[in-house]
Amino acid sequence: MGIIKSVDRLQPELARRTRIFLEYCREHAIDVCIIETLRRLEVQEAYYAQGRKPLETVNELRKKAGLWAITESENSRTVTNTMKSRHMEGNAVDICPMKNGKPWWNAPDEVWEEIGILAETFGLDWCAGGYGQTWGKGWDNPHFELMANFPGN
Ligand SMILES: [Zn+2]
């Protein structure tokens, strides 16, 4: 139940590239963490309801999915635009910079860019950085997918 963070649950090639990237980050003291890998339907339903349904409904869905309750202010914004997330087949991984041992969600653009551009050199497509993104830069900074036509393929 809850959020799945295991890299093992990703599709094999995405898992392989993610591990190489994480290893590089460890070796170079770049502090990042995995936020989510594979996503179950119940979790996607709860995410999709956020910002669209009343708080009570959202928190019922979240409870069913094994997630913690959110607040009214958190429920004032949407967090996904789809019920067909690439996470649901293990084709996406969310990676966040860390600060003081916690995800650094509001890190400055330069920090996100460092991670995003670096990950792209390992064949992870940083969707927020350009390719495939439809909601504007910064909307979904932690989101990475398998880069097509990666030279290392
Ligand atoms: Zn994602």
PDB file of C-alpha atoms and ligand atoms in Angstrom:
ATOM      1  CA  MET A   1       0.000   0.000   0.000  1.00  0.00           C
ATOM      2  CA  GLY A   2       0.989   3.623  -0.305  1.00  0.00           C
ATOM      3  CA  ILE A   3       3.638   5.057  -2.539  1.00  0.00           C
ATOM      4  CA  ILE A   4       6.068   2.642  -4.200  1.00  0.00           C
ATOM      5  CA  LYS A   5       9.664   3.885  -4.268  1.00  0.00           C
ATOM      6  CA  SER A   6      11.495   0.748  -5.272  1.00  0.00           C
ATOM      7  CA  VAL A   7      13.540   1.120  -8.461  1.00  0.00           C
ATOM      8  CA  ASP A   8      13.068  -2.641  -8.940  1.00  0.00           C
ATOM      9  CA  ARG A   9       9.427  -1.983  -9.810  1.00  0.00           C
ATOM     10  CA  LEU A  10      10.322   0.070 -12.885  1.00  0.00           C
ATOM     11  CA  GLN A  11      10.581  -1.395 -16.364  1.00  0.00           C
ATOM     12  CA  PRO A  12      14.027  -3.002 -16.650  1.00  0.00           C
ATOM     13  CA  GLU A  13      15.769  -0.444 -18.881  1.00  0.00           C
ATOM     14  CA  LEU A  14      14.407   2.531 -16.932  1.00  0.00           C
ATOM     15  CA  ALA A  15      15.442   0.787 -13.702  1.00  0.00           C
ATOM     16  CA  ARG A  16      18.945   0.197 -15.086  1.00  0.00           C
ATOM     17  CA  ARG A  17      19.454   3.823 -16.109  1.00  0.00           C
ATOM     18  CA  THR A  18      17.970   5.103 -12.848  1.00  0.00           C
ATOM     19  CA  ARG A  19      20.413   2.973 -10.833  1.00  0.00           C
ATOM     20  CA  ILE A  20      23.376   4.265 -12.850  1.00  0.00           C
ATOM     21  CA  PHE A  21      22.218   7.851 -12.331  1.00  0.00           C
ATOM     22  CA  LEU A  22      21.713   7.341  -8.583  1.00  0.00           C
ATOM     23  CA  GLU A  23      25.144   5.748  -8.303  1.00  0.00           C
ATOM     24  CA  TYR A  24      26.699   8.753 -10.057  1.00  0.00           C
ATOM     25  CA  CYS A  25      24.871  11.112  -7.692  1.00  0.00           C
ATOM     26  CA  ARG A  26      26.131   9.191  -4.659  1.00  0.00           C
ATOM     27  CA  GLU A  27      29.703   9.291  -5.926  1.00  0.00           C
ATOM     28  CA  HIS A  28      29.496  13.030  -6.581  1.00  0.00           C
ATOM     29  CA  ALA A  29      27.616  13.986  -3.412  1.00  0.00           C
ATOM     30  CA  ILE A  30      24.562  15.146  -5.340  1.00  0.00           C
ATOM     31  CA  ASP A  31      21.758  14.663  -2.870  1.00  0.00           C
ATOM     32  CA  VAL A  32      18.636  13.239  -4.523  1.00  0.00           C
ATOM     33  CA  CYS A  33      15.887  10.835  -3.545  1.00  0.00           C
ATOM     34  CA  ILE A  34      13.287   8.697  -5.262  1.00  0.00           C
ATOM     35  CA  ILE A  35       9.785   9.989  -4.678  1.00  0.00           C
ATOM     36  CA  GLU A  36       7.830   7.393  -6.619  1.00  0.00           C
ATOM     37  CA  THR A  37       8.302   4.659  -9.217  1.00  0.00           C
ATOM     38  CA  LEU A  38       5.425   2.316 -10.065  1.00  0.00           C
ATOM     39  CA  ARG A  39       1.992   3.727  -9.238  1.00  0.00           C
ATOM     40  CA  ARG A  40      -1.057   1.612  -8.486  1.00  0.00           C
ATOM     41  CA  LEU A  41      -4.482   2.562  -9.832  1.00  0.00           C
ATOM     42  CA  GLU A  42      -5.795   3.453  -6.351  1.00  0.00           C
ATOM     43  CA  VAL A  43      -2.987   5.969  -5.908  1.00  0.00           C
ATOM     44  CA  GLN A  44      -3.554   7.518  -9.335  1.00  0.00           C
ATOM     45  CA  GLU A  45      -7.268   7.839  -8.540  1.00  0.00           C
ATOM     46  CA  ALA A  46      -6.464   9.649  -5.316  1.00  0.00           C
ATOM     47  CA  TYR A  47      -4.013  11.968  -7.087  1.00  0.00           C
ATOM     48  CA  TYR A  48      -6.495  12.676  -9.858  1.00  0.00           C
ATOM     49  CA  ALA A  49      -9.208  13.570  -7.355  1.00  0.00           C
ATOM     50  CA  GLN A  50      -6.946  16.128  -5.678  1.00  0.00           C
ATOM     51  CA  GLY A  51      -8.017  19.638  -6.624  1.00  0.00           C
ATOM     52  CA  ARG A  52     -11.120  18.259  -8.375  1.00  0.00           C
ATOM     53  CA  LYS A  53     -13.155  16.658  -5.577  1.00  0.00           C
ATOM     54  CA  PRO A  54     -14.088  17.806  -2.064  1.00  0.00           C
ATOM     55  CA  LEU A  55     -11.394  17.259   0.576  1.00  0.00           C
ATOM     56  CA  GLU A  56     -13.391  14.544   2.309  1.00  0.00           C
ATOM     57  CA  THR A  57     -13.676  12.505  -0.899  1.00  0.00           C
ATOM     58  CA  VAL A  58     -10.010  13.005  -1.696  1.00  0.00           C
ATOM     59  CA  ASN A  59      -8.939  11.838   1.740  1.00  0.00           C
ATOM     60  CA  GLU A  60     -11.210   8.784   1.546  1.00  0.00           C
ATOM     61  CA  LEU A  61      -9.519   7.835  -1.727  1.00  0.00           C
ATOM     62  CA  ARG A  62      -6.106   8.513  -0.220  1.00  0.00           C
ATOM     63  CA  LYS A  63      -6.868   6.352   2.795  1.00  0.00           C
ATOM     64  CA  LYS A  64      -7.998   3.532   0.500  1.00  0.00           C
ATOM     65  CA  ALA A  65      -4.719   3.906  -1.395  1.00  0.00           C
ATOM     66  CA  GLY A  66      -2.652   3.838   1.796  1.00  0.00           C
ATOM     67  CA  LEU A  67      -1.746   7.531   1.639  1.00  0.00           C
ATOM     68  CA  TRP A  68      -1.759  10.135   4.379  1.00  0.00           C
ATOM     69  CA  ALA A  69      -4.509  12.745   4.557  1.00  0.00           C
ATOM     70  CA  ILE A  70      -3.926  16.112   2.909  1.00  0.00           C
ATOM     71  CA  THR A  71      -5.113  19.569   3.970  1.00  0.00           C
ATOM     72  CA  GLU A  72      -7.676  21.884   2.405  1.00  0.00           C
ATOM     73  CA  SER A  73      -4.927  24.092   1.002  1.00  0.00           C
ATOM     74  CA  GLU A  74      -3.184  21.100  -0.576  1.00  0.00           C
ATOM     75  CA  ASN A  75      -6.510  20.192  -2.122  1.00  0.00           C
ATOM     76  CA  SER A  76      -6.693  23.609  -3.765  1.00  0.00           C
ATOM     77  CA  ARG A  77      -4.440  22.480  -6.611  1.00  0.00           C
ATOM     78  CA  THR A  78      -4.351  19.565  -9.024  1.00  0.00           C
ATOM     79  CA  VAL A  79      -1.317  17.284  -9.114  1.00  0.00           C
ATOM     80  CA  THR A  80      -1.975  15.272 -12.259  1.00  0.00           C
ATOM     81  CA  ASN A  81      -3.798  15.795 -15.518  1.00  0.00           C
ATOM     82  CA  THR A  82      -4.290  12.159 -16.405  1.00  0.00           C
ATOM     83  CA  MET A  83      -5.660   8.827 -15.276  1.00  0.00           C
ATOM     84  CA  LYS A  84      -3.155   7.156 -17.618  1.00  0.00           C
ATOM     85  CA  SER A  85       0.109   8.144 -15.981  1.00  0.00           C
ATOM     86  CA  ARG A  86       3.301   6.609 -17.348  1.00  0.00           C
ATOM     87  CA  HIS A  87       4.009   5.596 -13.744  1.00  0.00           C
ATOM     88  CA  MET A  88       1.219   3.032 -13.858  1.00  0.00           C
ATOM     89  CA  GLU A  89       3.228   0.743 -16.143  1.00  0.00           C
ATOM     90  CA  GLY A  90       6.543   1.489 -14.464  1.00  0.00           C
ATOM     91  CA  ASN A  91       7.626   3.807 -17.276  1.00  0.00           C
ATOM     92  CA  ALA A  92       8.294   6.888 -15.142  1.00  0.00           C
ATOM     93  CA  VAL A  93      10.284   7.732 -12.048  1.00  0.00           C
ATOM     94  CA  ASP A  94      10.058  10.820  -9.837  1.00  0.00           C
ATOM     95  CA  ILE A  95      13.369  12.070  -8.459  1.00  0.00           C
ATOM     96  CA  CYS A  96      13.743  15.086  -6.167  1.00  0.00           C
ATOM     97  CA  PRO A  97      16.745  17.005  -4.834  1.00  0.00           C
ATOM     98  CA  MET A  98      17.226  16.687  -1.094  1.00  0.00           C
ATOM     99  CA  LYS A  99      18.149  19.156   1.593  1.00  0.00           C
ATOM    100  CA  ASN A 100      18.732  18.247   5.231  1.00  0.00           C
ATOM    101  CA  GLY A 101      17.522  14.716   4.548  1.00  0.00           C
ATOM    102  CA  LYS A 102      14.171  15.765   3.100  1.00  0.00           C
ATOM    103  CA  PRO A 103      12.824  16.241  -0.420  1.00  0.00           C
ATOM    104  CA  TRP A 104      13.599  19.806  -1.503  1.00  0.00           C
ATOM    105  CA  TRP A 105      10.417  20.517  -3.429  1.00  0.00           C
ATOM    106  CA  ASN A 106      10.925  24.253  -3.706  1.00  0.00           C
ATOM    107  CA  ALA A 107      14.570  24.050  -4.737  1.00  0.00           C
ATOM    108  CA  PRO A 108      15.619  26.876  -7.081  1.00  0.00           C
ATOM    109  CA  ASP A 109      15.442  26.263 -10.829  1.00  0.00           C
ATOM    110  CA  GLU A 110      19.237  25.912 -11.028  1.00  0.00           C
ATOM    111  CA  VAL A 111      19.121  22.909  -8.676  1.00  0.00           C
ATOM    112  CA  TRP A 112      16.361  21.200 -10.642  1.00  0.00           C
ATOM    113  CA  GLU A 113      18.157  21.984 -13.871  1.00  0.00           C
ATOM    114  CA  GLU A 114      21.414  20.517 -12.611  1.00  0.00           C
ATOM    115  CA  ILE A 115      19.661  17.240 -11.806  1.00  0.00           C
ATOM    116  CA  GLY A 116      17.459  17.224 -14.888  1.00  0.00           C
ATOM    117  CA  ILE A 117      20.255  17.951 -17.333  1.00  0.00           C
ATOM    118  CA  LEU A 118      22.584  15.492 -15.606  1.00  0.00           C
ATOM    119  CA  ALA A 119      19.954  12.725 -15.672  1.00  0.00           C
ATOM    120  CA  GLU A 120      19.497  13.282 -19.396  1.00  0.00           C
ATOM    121  CA  THR A 121      23.142  12.360 -19.926  1.00  0.00           C
ATOM    122  CA  PHE A 122      22.208   8.956 -18.454  1.00  0.00           C
ATOM    123  CA  GLY A 123      19.277   8.477 -20.814  1.00  0.00           C
ATOM    124  CA  LEU A 124      16.569   9.668 -18.456  1.00  0.00           C
ATOM    125  CA  ASP A 125      14.259  12.070 -20.214  1.00  0.00           C
ATOM    126  CA  TRP A 126      13.536  15.065 -18.022  1.00  0.00           C
ATOM    127  CA  CYS A 127      10.016  15.782 -19.146  1.00  0.00           C
ATOM    128  CA  ALA A 128       9.780  19.078 -17.281  1.00  0.00           C
ATOM    129  CA  GLY A 129      12.853  20.252 -19.148  1.00  0.00           C
ATOM    130  CA  GLY A 130      11.266  20.315 -22.548  1.00  0.00           C
ATOM    131  CA  TYR A 131      10.474  17.043 -24.283  1.00  0.00           C
ATOM    132  CA  GLY A 132       6.906  15.890 -24.052  1.00  0.00           C
ATOM    133  CA  GLN A 133       5.855  18.378 -21.439  1.00  0.00           C
ATOM    134  CA  THR A 134       2.600  20.165 -21.988  1.00  0.00           C
ATOM    135  CA  TRP A 135       2.029  22.050 -18.749  1.00  0.00           C
ATOM    136  CA  GLY A 136       4.944  24.401 -18.734  1.00  0.00           C
ATOM    137  CA  LYS A 137       8.392  24.178 -17.297  1.00  0.00           C
ATOM    138  CA  GLY A 138       8.459  23.408 -13.632  1.00  0.00           C
ATOM    139  CA  TRP A 139       5.028  21.838 -13.512  1.00  0.00           C
ATOM    140  CA  ASP A 140       6.381  18.357 -12.955  1.00  0.00           C
ATOM    141  CA  ASN A 141      10.074  18.814 -12.225  1.00  0.00           C
ATOM    142  CA  PRO A 142      10.703  15.406 -10.569  1.00  0.00           C
ATOM    143  CA  HIS A 143       9.331  13.397 -13.495  1.00  0.00           C
ATOM    144  CA  PHE A 144      11.659  11.308 -15.692  1.00  0.00           C
ATOM    145  CA  GLU A 145      10.953   8.776 -18.392  1.00  0.00           C
ATOM    146  CA  LEU A 146      13.070   6.628 -20.674  1.00  0.00           C
ATOM    147  CA  MET A 147      14.761   8.752 -23.311  1.00  0.00           C
ATOM    148  CA  ALA A 148      14.101   7.514 -26.819  1.00  0.00           C
ATOM    149  CA  ASN A 149      17.029   7.356 -29.234  1.00  0.00           C
ATOM    150  CA  PHE A 150      19.521   7.638 -26.413  1.00  0.00           C
ATOM    151  CA  PRO A 151      23.055   7.166 -27.813  1.00  0.00           C
ATOM    152  CA  GLY A 152      23.763   4.636 -25.057  1.00  0.00           C
ATOM    153  CA  ASN A 153      20.919   2.385 -26.241  1.00  0.00           C
TER     154      ASN A 153
HETATM  155 ZN    ZN B   1       6.113  11.443 -12.344  1.00  0.00          ZN
END
